[in-house]
Amino acid sequence: MSSTSSAGSAASTLITVAPTGAELSKEDFPQLPTTLEELVETATACEAAGAAMIHLHIRDTDHRPTLDHGYLKAAVDALREQTSLVVQLSTGGSVHDPLEQRLTVLDAEPDSCSLTCGTTNFGDDVFLNPWGFMSDLYVQAQEREVVPEFELFDLGHVHALRRLIDTHGLPFGGKVHVDFVTNVPGGMPGSPAALMAAVQLLPPEVTSWAATGIGRAHLPVMAAALSAGGHLRVGMEDNVVFARGQQVQHNRELVERAAHLAQVMQRPTMSTDDARALLGVKDRRTR
Ligand code: KMH
Ligand code: ZN
């Protein structure tokens, strides 16, 4: 496959686990990790299964999404103490979170933060990411030495990433890692063809890319990404069906299957040290 990007084909696979998200309720999915204790248990199990990064949405004591600093900082600190995972905080939050509050996520000093490159319809809701917000988040992440992961839901988001780099230079660390979030109702479809079209258009500054398929696009997008040299994101934020009629009971199951497939494809899972080098994150480990 040819590509204008320098991301190339990777010899090993970065697996990111997105264990919780902001959309599912604890009532409907009691196995969703929402407490700090459950989060640490999940992170530890997923690291052992081959994950090297965790994409975090935090819940409060009522299991509802929160951007409260105390909760975010406690989660970042606990995961640093008890795992070696690269800790990425979501700045997307939930569709109901105000933009100003989404910027305060950086106060919790994560290794990485998500940065979605444009507004998108999100089911019946709108996930708001106007240029001013993206731009502020980009610059604040540079200043605080936090590495953004660019979440691309659509081809237009690839174009917006070009504008961010042209306007503000490279992110902290000098690497550009993107994650294609496919099959969101309102974004690009979760098909190999759509994924490959987007990969072809990546700016040459992109050094690595990953992909995830929401819901039933989970497996086709995983297989397409692996075969094209991409990395993987899995987790209950994106998919709660393990197989027909079989609900995911623990995020570890999704990481284990992704790691197995990566191994079969001769692209074994990446260590957390290698993930840090790939992403250019600052080493903030405390253990
Ligand atoms: N929860 C979605 C509205 C991100 O984490 O940055 C946004 C989202 C993307 O999950
Ligand atoms: Zn998220």
PDB file of C-alpha atoms and ligand atoms in Angstrom:
ATOM      1  CA  MET A   1       0.000   0.000   0.000  1.00  0.00           C
ATOM      2  CA  SER A   2       1.393   3.388  -0.863  1.00  0.00           C
ATOM      3  CA  SER A   3       0.863   6.348   1.400  1.00  0.00           C
ATOM      4  CA  THR A   4       1.968   9.952   1.573  1.00  0.00           C
ATOM      5  CA  SER A   5       2.551   9.437   5.285  1.00  0.00           C
ATOM      6  CA  SER A   6       5.920   8.497   6.777  1.00  0.00           C
ATOM      7  CA  ALA A   7       4.106   6.231   9.261  1.00  0.00           C
ATOM      8  CA  GLY A   8       5.073   3.146   7.256  1.00  0.00           C
ATOM      9  CA  SER A   9       4.407  -0.392   8.402  1.00  0.00           C
ATOM     10  CA  ALA A  10       5.192  -1.117  12.030  1.00  0.00           C
ATOM     11  CA  ALA A  11       7.014  -4.254  13.168  1.00  0.00           C
ATOM     12  CA  SER A  12       5.061  -4.421  16.404  1.00  0.00           C
ATOM     13  CA  THR A  13       1.617  -3.326  17.476  1.00  0.00           C
ATOM     14  CA  LEU A  14       0.599  -0.672  19.967  1.00  0.00           C
ATOM     15  CA  ILE A  15      -2.611  -1.744  21.654  1.00  0.00           C
ATOM     16  CA  THR A  16      -4.566   0.979  23.386  1.00  0.00           C
ATOM     17  CA  VAL A  17      -7.421   0.004  25.653  1.00  0.00           C
ATOM     18  CA  ALA A  18     -10.392   2.346  26.027  1.00  0.00           C
ATOM     19  CA  PRO A  19     -12.140   0.578  28.880  1.00  0.00           C
ATOM     20  CA  THR A  20     -15.046   2.821  29.850  1.00  0.00           C
ATOM     21  CA  GLY A  21     -16.026   5.760  27.614  1.00  0.00           C
ATOM     22  CA  ALA A  22     -18.718   8.259  28.512  1.00  0.00           C
ATOM     23  CA  GLU A  23     -21.737   6.734  26.851  1.00  0.00           C
ATOM     24  CA  LEU A  24     -22.564   3.399  28.502  1.00  0.00           C
ATOM     25  CA  SER A  25     -24.330   3.249  31.851  1.00  0.00           C
ATOM     26  CA  LYS A  26     -23.238   1.133  34.790  1.00  0.00           C
ATOM     27  CA  GLU A  27     -26.847   0.059  35.173  1.00  0.00           C
ATOM     28  CA  ASP A  28     -26.930  -1.480  31.713  1.00  0.00           C
ATOM     29  CA  PHE A  29     -23.360  -2.787  31.885  1.00  0.00           C
ATOM     30  CA  PRO A  30     -22.383  -3.646  35.468  1.00  0.00           C
ATOM     31  CA  GLN A  31     -19.071  -5.043  34.158  1.00  0.00           C
ATOM     32  CA  LEU A  32     -18.055  -1.552  32.907  1.00  0.00           C
ATOM     33  CA  PRO A  33     -15.073  -0.369  34.997  1.00  0.00           C
ATOM     34  CA  THR A  34     -16.223   2.888  36.582  1.00  0.00           C
ATOM     35  CA  THR A  35     -14.707   2.996  40.074  1.00  0.00           C
ATOM     36  CA  LEU A  36     -11.033   3.706  40.692  1.00  0.00           C
ATOM     37  CA  GLU A  37     -10.564   0.187  42.009  1.00  0.00           C
ATOM     38  CA  GLU A  38     -12.181  -1.338  38.909  1.00  0.00           C
ATOM     39  CA  LEU A  39     -10.133   0.910  36.658  1.00  0.00           C
ATOM     40  CA  VAL A  40      -6.852  -0.143  38.251  1.00  0.00           C
ATOM     41  CA  GLU A  41      -7.834  -3.818  38.100  1.00  0.00           C
ATOM     42  CA  THR A  42      -8.813  -3.474  34.433  1.00  0.00           C
ATOM     43  CA  ALA A  43      -5.650  -1.558  33.545  1.00  0.00           C
ATOM     44  CA  THR A  44      -3.434  -4.127  35.257  1.00  0.00           C
ATOM     45  CA  ALA A  45      -5.146  -7.038  33.502  1.00  0.00           C
ATOM     46  CA  CYS A  46      -5.058  -5.297  30.117  1.00  0.00           C
ATOM     47  CA  GLU A  47      -1.372  -4.444  30.479  1.00  0.00           C
ATOM     48  CA  ALA A  48      -0.640  -8.106  31.231  1.00  0.00           C
ATOM     49  CA  ALA A  49      -2.647  -9.045  28.123  1.00  0.00           C
ATOM     50  CA  GLY A  50      -0.607  -6.734  25.859  1.00  0.00           C
ATOM     51  CA  ALA A  51      -1.978  -3.195  26.090  1.00  0.00           C
ATOM     52  CA  ALA A  52       0.590  -0.386  26.312  1.00  0.00           C
ATOM     53  CA  MET A  53      -1.670   2.654  26.530  1.00  0.00           C
ATOM     54  CA  ILE A  54      -4.992   3.382  28.242  1.00  0.00           C
ATOM     55  CA  HIS A  55      -7.534   5.949  27.004  1.00  0.00           C
ATOM     56  CA  LEU A  56      -9.455   7.108  30.033  1.00  0.00           C
ATOM     57  CA  HIS A  57     -12.876   8.572  30.686  1.00  0.00           C
ATOM     58  CA  ILE A  58     -13.497   8.967  34.392  1.00  0.00           C
ATOM     59  CA  ARG A  59     -16.755   8.396  36.288  1.00  0.00           C
ATOM     60  CA  ASP A  60     -17.869   9.867  39.618  1.00  0.00           C
ATOM     61  CA  THR A  61     -19.186   7.937  42.605  1.00  0.00           C
ATOM     62  CA  ASP A  62     -22.583   7.729  40.886  1.00  0.00           C
ATOM     63  CA  HIS A  63     -20.811   6.143  37.874  1.00  0.00           C
ATOM     64  CA  ARG A  64     -21.564   9.213  35.749  1.00  0.00           C
ATOM     65  CA  PRO A  65     -18.952  10.830  33.448  1.00  0.00           C
ATOM     66  CA  THR A  66     -17.004  13.580  35.185  1.00  0.00           C
ATOM     67  CA  LEU A  67     -14.186  15.995  34.341  1.00  0.00           C
ATOM     68  CA  ASP A  68     -13.701  16.921  37.994  1.00  0.00           C
ATOM     69  CA  HIS A  69      -9.995  17.452  38.641  1.00  0.00           C
ATOM     70  CA  GLY A  70      -9.907  15.378  41.830  1.00  0.00           C
ATOM     71  CA  TYR A  71     -11.251  12.267  40.103  1.00  0.00           C
ATOM     72  CA  LEU A  72      -8.987  12.693  37.069  1.00  0.00           C
ATOM     73  CA  LYS A  73      -5.840  13.279  39.111  1.00  0.00           C
ATOM     74  CA  ALA A  74      -6.582  10.333  41.397  1.00  0.00           C
ATOM     75  CA  ALA A  75      -6.962   8.044  38.377  1.00  0.00           C
ATOM     76  CA  VAL A  76      -3.772   9.294  36.674  1.00  0.00           C
ATOM     77  CA  ASP A  77      -1.781   8.895  39.902  1.00  0.00           C
ATOM     78  CA  ALA A  78      -3.156   5.427  40.682  1.00  0.00           C
ATOM     79  CA  LEU A  79      -2.468   4.124  37.188  1.00  0.00           C
ATOM     80  CA  ARG A  80       1.072   5.530  37.292  1.00  0.00           C
ATOM     81  CA  GLU A  81       1.714   3.859  40.619  1.00  0.00           C
ATOM     82  CA  GLN A  82       0.266   0.496  39.672  1.00  0.00           C
ATOM     83  CA  THR A  83       0.940   0.092  35.951  1.00  0.00           C
ATOM     84  CA  SER A  84       3.498   1.135  33.329  1.00  0.00           C
ATOM     85  CA  LEU A  85       0.825   2.048  30.805  1.00  0.00           C
ATOM     86  CA  VAL A  86       0.972   5.306  28.887  1.00  0.00           C
ATOM     87  CA  VAL A  87      -1.881   7.256  30.474  1.00  0.00           C
ATOM     88  CA  GLN A  88      -4.069   9.135  28.043  1.00  0.00           C
ATOM     89  CA  LEU A  89      -6.973  11.247  29.285  1.00  0.00           C
ATOM     90  CA  SER A  90      -9.938  11.961  27.058  1.00  0.00           C
ATOM     91  CA  THR A  91     -10.527  15.632  26.358  1.00  0.00           C
ATOM     92  CA  GLY A  92     -13.644  14.651  24.424  1.00  0.00           C
ATOM     93  CA  GLY A  93     -15.481  13.815  27.614  1.00  0.00           C
ATOM     94  CA  SER A  94     -19.186  13.400  26.991  1.00  0.00           C
ATOM     95  CA  VAL A  95     -21.205  15.354  24.424  1.00  0.00           C
ATOM     96  CA  HIS A  96     -22.614  17.385  27.331  1.00  0.00           C
ATOM     97  CA  ASP A  97     -19.280  18.687  28.667  1.00  0.00           C
ATOM     98  CA  PRO A  98     -18.508  22.392  28.088  1.00  0.00           C
ATOM     99  CA  LEU A  99     -15.443  23.168  25.975  1.00  0.00           C
ATOM    100  CA  GLU A 100     -13.715  25.223  28.721  1.00  0.00           C
ATOM    101  CA  GLN A 101     -13.971  22.317  31.141  1.00  0.00           C
ATOM    102  CA  ARG A 102     -12.598  19.902  28.564  1.00  0.00           C
ATOM    103  CA  LEU A 103      -9.417  22.004  28.423  1.00  0.00           C
ATOM    104  CA  THR A 104      -8.898  21.597  32.185  1.00  0.00           C
ATOM    105  CA  VAL A 105      -8.228  17.869  31.677  1.00  0.00           C
ATOM    106  CA  LEU A 106      -4.564  18.811  31.096  1.00  0.00           C
ATOM    107  CA  ASP A 107      -4.322  19.939  34.736  1.00  0.00           C
ATOM    108  CA  ALA A 108      -4.232  16.259  35.735  1.00  0.00           C
ATOM    109  CA  GLU A 109      -0.884  15.931  33.897  1.00  0.00           C
ATOM    110  CA  PRO A 110      -1.543  12.898  31.714  1.00  0.00           C
ATOM    111  CA  ASP A 111       1.150  11.533  29.379  1.00  0.00           C
ATOM    112  CA  SER A 112      -1.180  11.969  26.441  1.00  0.00           C
ATOM    113  CA  CYS A 113      -4.554  13.506  25.671  1.00  0.00           C
ATOM    114  CA  SER A 114      -7.069  12.899  22.938  1.00  0.00           C
ATOM    115  CA  LEU A 115      -7.641  15.749  20.494  1.00  0.00           C
ATOM    116  CA  THR A 116     -10.514  15.271  18.059  1.00  0.00           C
ATOM    117  CA  CYS A 117      -9.934  17.146  14.814  1.00  0.00           C
ATOM    118  CA  GLY A 118     -13.415  18.448  14.131  1.00  0.00           C
ATOM    119  CA  THR A 119     -17.066  18.580  15.063  1.00  0.00           C
ATOM    120  CA  THR A 120     -19.026  15.472  14.192  1.00  0.00           C
ATOM    121  CA  ASN A 121     -22.545  14.180  14.475  1.00  0.00           C
ATOM    122  CA  PHE A 122     -22.501  11.568  17.215  1.00  0.00           C
ATOM    123  CA  GLY A 123     -25.646   9.490  16.957  1.00  0.00           C
ATOM    124  CA  ASP A 124     -28.470  11.886  17.791  1.00  0.00           C
ATOM    125  CA  ASP A 125     -26.015  14.284  19.471  1.00  0.00           C
ATOM    126  CA  VAL A 126     -23.235  16.585  18.277  1.00  0.00           C
ATOM    127  CA  PHE A 127     -19.644  16.143  19.445  1.00  0.00           C
ATOM    128  CA  LEU A 128     -18.362  19.708  19.349  1.00  0.00           C
ATOM    129  CA  ASN A 129     -14.756  20.479  18.376  1.00  0.00           C
ATOM    130  CA  PRO A 130     -14.587  23.932  16.780  1.00  0.00           C
ATOM    131  CA  TRP A 131     -11.283  25.236  15.437  1.00  0.00           C
ATOM    132  CA  GLY A 132     -10.671  27.567  18.388  1.00  0.00           C
ATOM    133  CA  PHE A 133     -11.001  24.715  20.867  1.00  0.00           C
ATOM    134  CA  MET A 134      -8.749  22.385  18.878  1.00  0.00           C
ATOM    135  CA  SER A 135      -6.199  25.130  18.517  1.00  0.00           C
ATOM    136  CA  ASP A 136      -6.197  26.040  22.232  1.00  0.00           C
ATOM    137  CA  LEU A 137      -5.919  22.396  23.233  1.00  0.00           C
ATOM    138  CA  TYR A 138      -3.048  21.831  20.778  1.00  0.00           C
ATOM    139  CA  VAL A 139      -1.051  24.781  22.125  1.00  0.00           C
ATOM    140  CA  GLN A 140      -1.773  24.040  25.789  1.00  0.00           C
ATOM    141  CA  ALA A 141      -0.698  20.419  25.285  1.00  0.00           C
ATOM    142  CA  GLN A 142       2.559  21.664  23.716  1.00  0.00           C
ATOM    143  CA  GLU A 143       3.165  23.997  26.677  1.00  0.00           C
ATOM    144  CA  ARG A 144       2.455  21.275  29.248  1.00  0.00           C
ATOM    145  CA  GLU A 145       4.503  18.628  27.451  1.00  0.00           C
ATOM    146  CA  VAL A 146       1.504  16.370  26.881  1.00  0.00           C
ATOM    147  CA  VAL A 147       1.376  14.375  23.638  1.00  0.00           C
ATOM    148  CA  PRO A 148      -1.924  14.595  21.794  1.00  0.00           C
ATOM    149  CA  GLU A 149      -3.460  11.632  20.035  1.00  0.00           C
ATOM    150  CA  PHE A 150      -5.422  13.015  17.106  1.00  0.00           C
ATOM    151  CA  GLU A 151      -8.834  11.368  16.903  1.00  0.00           C
ATOM    152  CA  LEU A 152     -10.017  11.358  13.304  1.00  0.00           C
ATOM    153  CA  PHE A 153     -13.691  10.516  12.782  1.00  0.00           C
ATOM    154  CA  ASP A 154     -13.846  11.645   9.161  1.00  0.00           C
ATOM    155  CA  LEU A 155     -11.783  12.603   6.111  1.00  0.00           C
ATOM    156  CA  GLY A 156     -12.300  16.278   6.922  1.00  0.00           C
ATOM    157  CA  HIS A 157     -10.530  15.668  10.227  1.00  0.00           C
ATOM    158  CA  VAL A 158      -7.417  14.562   8.333  1.00  0.00           C
ATOM    159  CA  HIS A 159      -7.474  17.919   6.578  1.00  0.00           C
ATOM    160  CA  ALA A 160      -7.907  19.767   9.893  1.00  0.00           C
ATOM    161  CA  LEU A 161      -4.855  17.979  11.292  1.00  0.00           C
ATOM    162  CA  ARG A 162      -2.853  19.433   8.371  1.00  0.00           C
ATOM    163  CA  ARG A 163      -4.053  22.916   9.382  1.00  0.00           C
ATOM    164  CA  LEU A 164      -3.135  22.362  13.054  1.00  0.00           C
ATOM    165  CA  ILE A 165       0.410  21.302  12.183  1.00  0.00           C
ATOM    166  CA  ASP A 166       0.817  24.178   9.706  1.00  0.00           C
ATOM    167  CA  THR A 167      -0.444  26.685  12.263  1.00  0.00           C
ATOM    168  CA  HIS A 168       1.289  25.495  15.427  1.00  0.00           C
ATOM    169  CA  GLY A 169       4.190  23.233  14.419  1.00  0.00           C
ATOM    170  CA  LEU A 170       4.727  19.715  15.708  1.00  0.00           C
ATOM    171  CA  PRO A 171       3.266  18.522  19.029  1.00  0.00           C
ATOM    172  CA  PHE A 172       5.434  18.061  22.116  1.00  0.00           C
ATOM    173  CA  GLY A 173       7.869  15.194  21.508  1.00  0.00           C
ATOM    174  CA  GLY A 174       7.937  15.702  17.748  1.00  0.00           C
ATOM    175  CA  LYS A 175       5.796  12.662  16.895  1.00  0.00           C
ATOM    176  CA  VAL A 176       2.334  12.717  15.352  1.00  0.00           C
ATOM    177  CA  HIS A 177       0.119   9.769  16.295  1.00  0.00           C
ATOM    178  CA  VAL A 178      -3.452   9.536  15.038  1.00  0.00           C
ATOM    179  CA  ASP A 179      -6.333   7.210  15.809  1.00  0.00           C
ATOM    180  CA  PHE A 180      -9.111   6.667  13.284  1.00  0.00           C
ATOM    181  CA  VAL A 181     -12.398   6.306  15.137  1.00  0.00           C
ATOM    182  CA  THR A 182     -14.616   4.689  12.524  1.00  0.00           C
ATOM    183  CA  ASN A 183     -18.292   3.764  12.341  1.00  0.00           C
ATOM    184  CA  VAL A 184     -19.586   6.472  14.685  1.00  0.00           C
ATOM    185  CA  PRO A 185     -23.062   7.300  13.331  1.00  0.00           C
ATOM    186  CA  GLY A 186     -22.149  10.637  11.714  1.00  0.00           C
ATOM    187  CA  GLY A 187     -18.520   9.864  10.918  1.00  0.00           C
ATOM    188  CA  MET A 188     -16.677   7.741   8.362  1.00  0.00           C
ATOM    189  CA  PRO A 189     -17.896   4.178   7.875  1.00  0.00           C
ATOM    190  CA  GLY A 190     -16.050   1.327   9.548  1.00  0.00           C
ATOM    191  CA  SER A 191     -14.965  -0.305   6.332  1.00  0.00           C
ATOM    192  CA  PRO A 192     -11.467  -1.212   5.118  1.00  0.00           C
ATOM    193  CA  ALA A 193     -12.050   0.981   2.034  1.00  0.00           C
ATOM    194  CA  ALA A 194     -12.869   4.079   4.099  1.00  0.00           C
ATOM    195  CA  LEU A 195      -9.959   3.428   6.440  1.00  0.00           C
ATOM    196  CA  MET A 196      -7.502   3.065   3.579  1.00  0.00           C
ATOM    197  CA  ALA A 197      -8.784   6.246   1.905  1.00  0.00           C
ATOM    198  CA  ALA A 198      -8.106   8.146   5.127  1.00  0.00           C
ATOM    199  CA  VAL A 199      -4.669   6.553   5.636  1.00  0.00           C
ATOM    200  CA  GLN A 200      -3.678   7.569   2.101  1.00  0.00           C
ATOM    201  CA  LEU A 201      -4.408  11.207   2.912  1.00  0.00           C
ATOM    202  CA  LEU A 202      -2.439  11.433   6.163  1.00  0.00           C
ATOM    203  CA  PRO A 203       0.078  14.291   6.232  1.00  0.00           C
ATOM    204  CA  PRO A 204       3.726  13.163   5.934  1.00  0.00           C
ATOM    205  CA  GLU A 205       4.372  14.392   9.491  1.00  0.00           C
ATOM    206  CA  VAL A 206       2.264  11.508  10.855  1.00  0.00           C
ATOM    207  CA  THR A 207       4.608   8.976  12.433  1.00  0.00           C
ATOM    208  CA  SER A 208       2.090   6.324  13.480  1.00  0.00           C
ATOM    209  CA  TRP A 209      -1.607   5.571  13.148  1.00  0.00           C
ATOM    210  CA  ALA A 210      -4.125   3.357  14.899  1.00  0.00           C
ATOM    211  CA  ALA A 211      -7.739   2.512  14.224  1.00  0.00           C
ATOM    212  CA  THR A 212     -10.844   1.376  16.016  1.00  0.00           C
ATOM    213  CA  GLY A 213     -14.226   0.360  14.671  1.00  0.00           C
ATOM    214  CA  ILE A 214     -17.269   1.142  16.767  1.00  0.00           C
ATOM    215  CA  GLY A 215     -19.690  -1.740  17.315  1.00  0.00           C
ATOM    216  CA  ARG A 216     -19.854  -4.262  14.499  1.00  0.00           C
ATOM    217  CA  ALA A 217     -16.937  -2.585  12.680  1.00  0.00           C
ATOM    218  CA  HIS A 218     -14.637  -3.718  15.499  1.00  0.00           C
ATOM    219  CA  LEU A 219     -13.205  -6.827  13.844  1.00  0.00           C
ATOM    220  CA  PRO A 220     -13.067  -5.709  10.185  1.00  0.00           C
ATOM    221  CA  VAL A 221     -11.281  -2.477  11.118  1.00  0.00           C
ATOM    222  CA  MET A 222      -8.892  -4.323  13.414  1.00  0.00           C
ATOM    223  CA  ALA A 223      -7.959  -6.752  10.654  1.00  0.00           C
ATOM    224  CA  ALA A 224      -7.610  -3.967   8.071  1.00  0.00           C
ATOM    225  CA  ALA A 225      -5.430  -1.868  10.379  1.00  0.00           C
ATOM    226  CA  LEU A 226      -3.156  -4.772  11.211  1.00  0.00           C
ATOM    227  CA  SER A 227      -2.732  -5.718   7.578  1.00  0.00           C
ATOM    228  CA  ALA A 228      -1.886  -2.124   6.607  1.00  0.00           C
ATOM    229  CA  GLY A 229       0.705  -1.497   9.319  1.00  0.00           C
ATOM    230  CA  GLY A 230      -1.574   0.352  11.736  1.00  0.00           C
ATOM    231  CA  HIS A 231      -1.965   0.054  15.501  1.00  0.00           C
ATOM    232  CA  LEU A 232      -5.109  -0.882  17.418  1.00  0.00           C
ATOM    233  CA  ARG A 233      -7.543   0.547  19.916  1.00  0.00           C
ATOM    234  CA  VAL A 234      -9.982  -1.809  21.594  1.00  0.00           C
ATOM    235  CA  GLY A 235     -12.252  -1.602  24.633  1.00  0.00           C
ATOM    236  CA  MET A 236     -15.769  -1.334  25.932  1.00  0.00           C
ATOM    237  CA  GLU A 237     -15.883   2.381  25.024  1.00  0.00           C
ATOM    238  CA  ASP A 238     -16.050   1.222  21.402  1.00  0.00           C
ATOM    239  CA  ASN A 239     -17.550  -2.250  21.444  1.00  0.00           C
ATOM    240  CA  VAL A 240     -19.367  -4.423  23.955  1.00  0.00           C
ATOM    241  CA  VAL A 241     -20.090  -7.431  21.749  1.00  0.00           C
ATOM    242  CA  PHE A 242     -17.341 -10.049  21.745  1.00  0.00           C
ATOM    243  CA  ALA A 243     -19.105 -12.341  19.279  1.00  0.00           C
ATOM    244  CA  ARG A 244     -22.663 -12.885  18.126  1.00  0.00           C
ATOM    245  CA  GLY A 245     -24.793 -13.233  21.265  1.00  0.00           C
ATOM    246  CA  GLN A 246     -21.786 -12.882  23.589  1.00  0.00           C
ATOM    247  CA  GLN A 247     -21.293  -9.680  25.531  1.00  0.00           C
ATOM    248  CA  VAL A 248     -17.827  -8.531  26.590  1.00  0.00           C
ATOM    249  CA  GLN A 249     -17.417  -9.360  30.268  1.00  0.00           C
ATOM    250  CA  HIS A 250     -14.029  -7.749  30.797  1.00  0.00           C
ATOM    251  CA  ASN A 251     -11.878  -5.413  28.666  1.00  0.00           C
ATOM    252  CA  ARG A 252      -9.064  -7.967  28.960  1.00  0.00           C
ATOM    253  CA  GLU A 253     -10.947 -10.253  26.528  1.00  0.00           C
ATOM    254  CA  LEU A 254     -10.743  -7.622  23.774  1.00  0.00           C
ATOM    255  CA  VAL A 255      -7.054  -6.935  24.424  1.00  0.00           C
ATOM    256  CA  GLU A 256      -6.254 -10.669  24.464  1.00  0.00           C
ATOM    257  CA  ARG A 257      -7.961 -11.213  21.115  1.00  0.00           C
ATOM    258  CA  ALA A 258      -6.257  -8.188  19.549  1.00  0.00           C
ATOM    259  CA  ALA A 259      -2.870  -9.343  20.882  1.00  0.00           C
ATOM    260  CA  HIS A 260      -3.482 -12.828  19.489  1.00  0.00           C
ATOM    261  CA  LEU A 261      -4.383 -11.482  16.055  1.00  0.00           C
ATOM    262  CA  ALA A 262      -1.340  -9.188  16.090  1.00  0.00           C
ATOM    263  CA  GLN A 263       0.860 -12.157  16.960  1.00  0.00           C
ATOM    264  CA  VAL A 264      -0.632 -14.227  14.126  1.00  0.00           C
ATOM    265  CA  MET A 265       0.072 -11.309  11.771  1.00  0.00           C
ATOM    266  CA  GLN A 266       3.720 -11.319  12.906  1.00  0.00           C
ATOM    267  CA  ARG A 267       3.275  -7.929  14.527  1.00  0.00           C
ATOM    268  CA  PRO A 268       3.444  -8.776  18.245  1.00  0.00           C
ATOM    269  CA  THR A 269       2.367  -6.334  20.925  1.00  0.00           C
ATOM    270  CA  MET A 270       4.560  -3.395  21.787  1.00  0.00           C
ATOM    271  CA  SER A 271       6.036  -2.891  25.256  1.00  0.00           C
ATOM    272  CA  THR A 272       5.198   0.227  27.231  1.00  0.00           C
ATOM    273  CA  ASP A 273       8.812   1.407  26.742  1.00  0.00           C
ATOM    274  CA  ASP A 274       8.484   1.072  22.983  1.00  0.00           C
ATOM    275  CA  ALA A 275       5.110   2.813  23.091  1.00  0.00           C
ATOM    276  CA  ARG A 276       6.706   5.760  24.904  1.00  0.00           C
ATOM    277  CA  ALA A 277       9.366   5.983  22.206  1.00  0.00           C
ATOM    278  CA  LEU A 278       6.808   5.645  19.403  1.00  0.00           C
ATOM    279  CA  LEU A 279       4.620   8.414  20.797  1.00  0.00           C
ATOM    280  CA  GLY A 280       7.384  10.661  22.098  1.00  0.00           C
ATOM    281  CA  VAL A 281       5.807  10.950  25.540  1.00  0.00           C
ATOM    282  CA  LYS A 282       7.667  12.347  28.514  1.00  0.00           C
ATOM    283  CA  ASP A 283       8.519   9.664  31.058  1.00  0.00           C
ATOM    284  CA  ARG A 284       6.453  10.552  34.113  1.00  0.00           C
ATOM    285  CA  ARG A 285       6.486   7.071  35.621  1.00  0.00           C
ATOM    286  CA  THR A 286       6.568   6.875  39.386  1.00  0.00           C
ATOM    287  CA  ARG A 287       7.423   3.204  39.783  1.00  0.00           C
TER     288      ARG A 287
HETATM  289  N1  KMH B   1     -17.364  10.515  24.236  1.00  0.00           N
HETATM  290  C1  KMH B   1     -17.317  11.114  22.960  1.00  0.00           C
HETATM  291  C2  KMH B   1     -18.320  12.240  22.878  1.00  0.00           C
HETATM  292  C3  KMH B   1     -12.463  11.326  23.089  1.00  0.00           C
HETATM  293  O1  KMH B   1     -12.384  10.571  24.055  1.00  0.00           O
HETATM  294  O2  KMH B   1     -11.668  12.239  22.908  1.00  0.00           O
HETATM  295  C4  KMH B   1     -15.973  11.643  22.632  1.00  0.00           C
HETATM  296  C5  KMH B   1     -14.838  10.722  22.747  1.00  0.00           C
HETATM  297  C6  KMH B   1     -13.585  11.157  22.109  1.00  0.00           C
HETATM  298  O3  KMH B   1     -14.882   9.669  23.361  1.00  0.00           O
HETATM  299 ZN    ZN B   2     -12.968   8.510  24.348  1.00  0.00          ZN
END
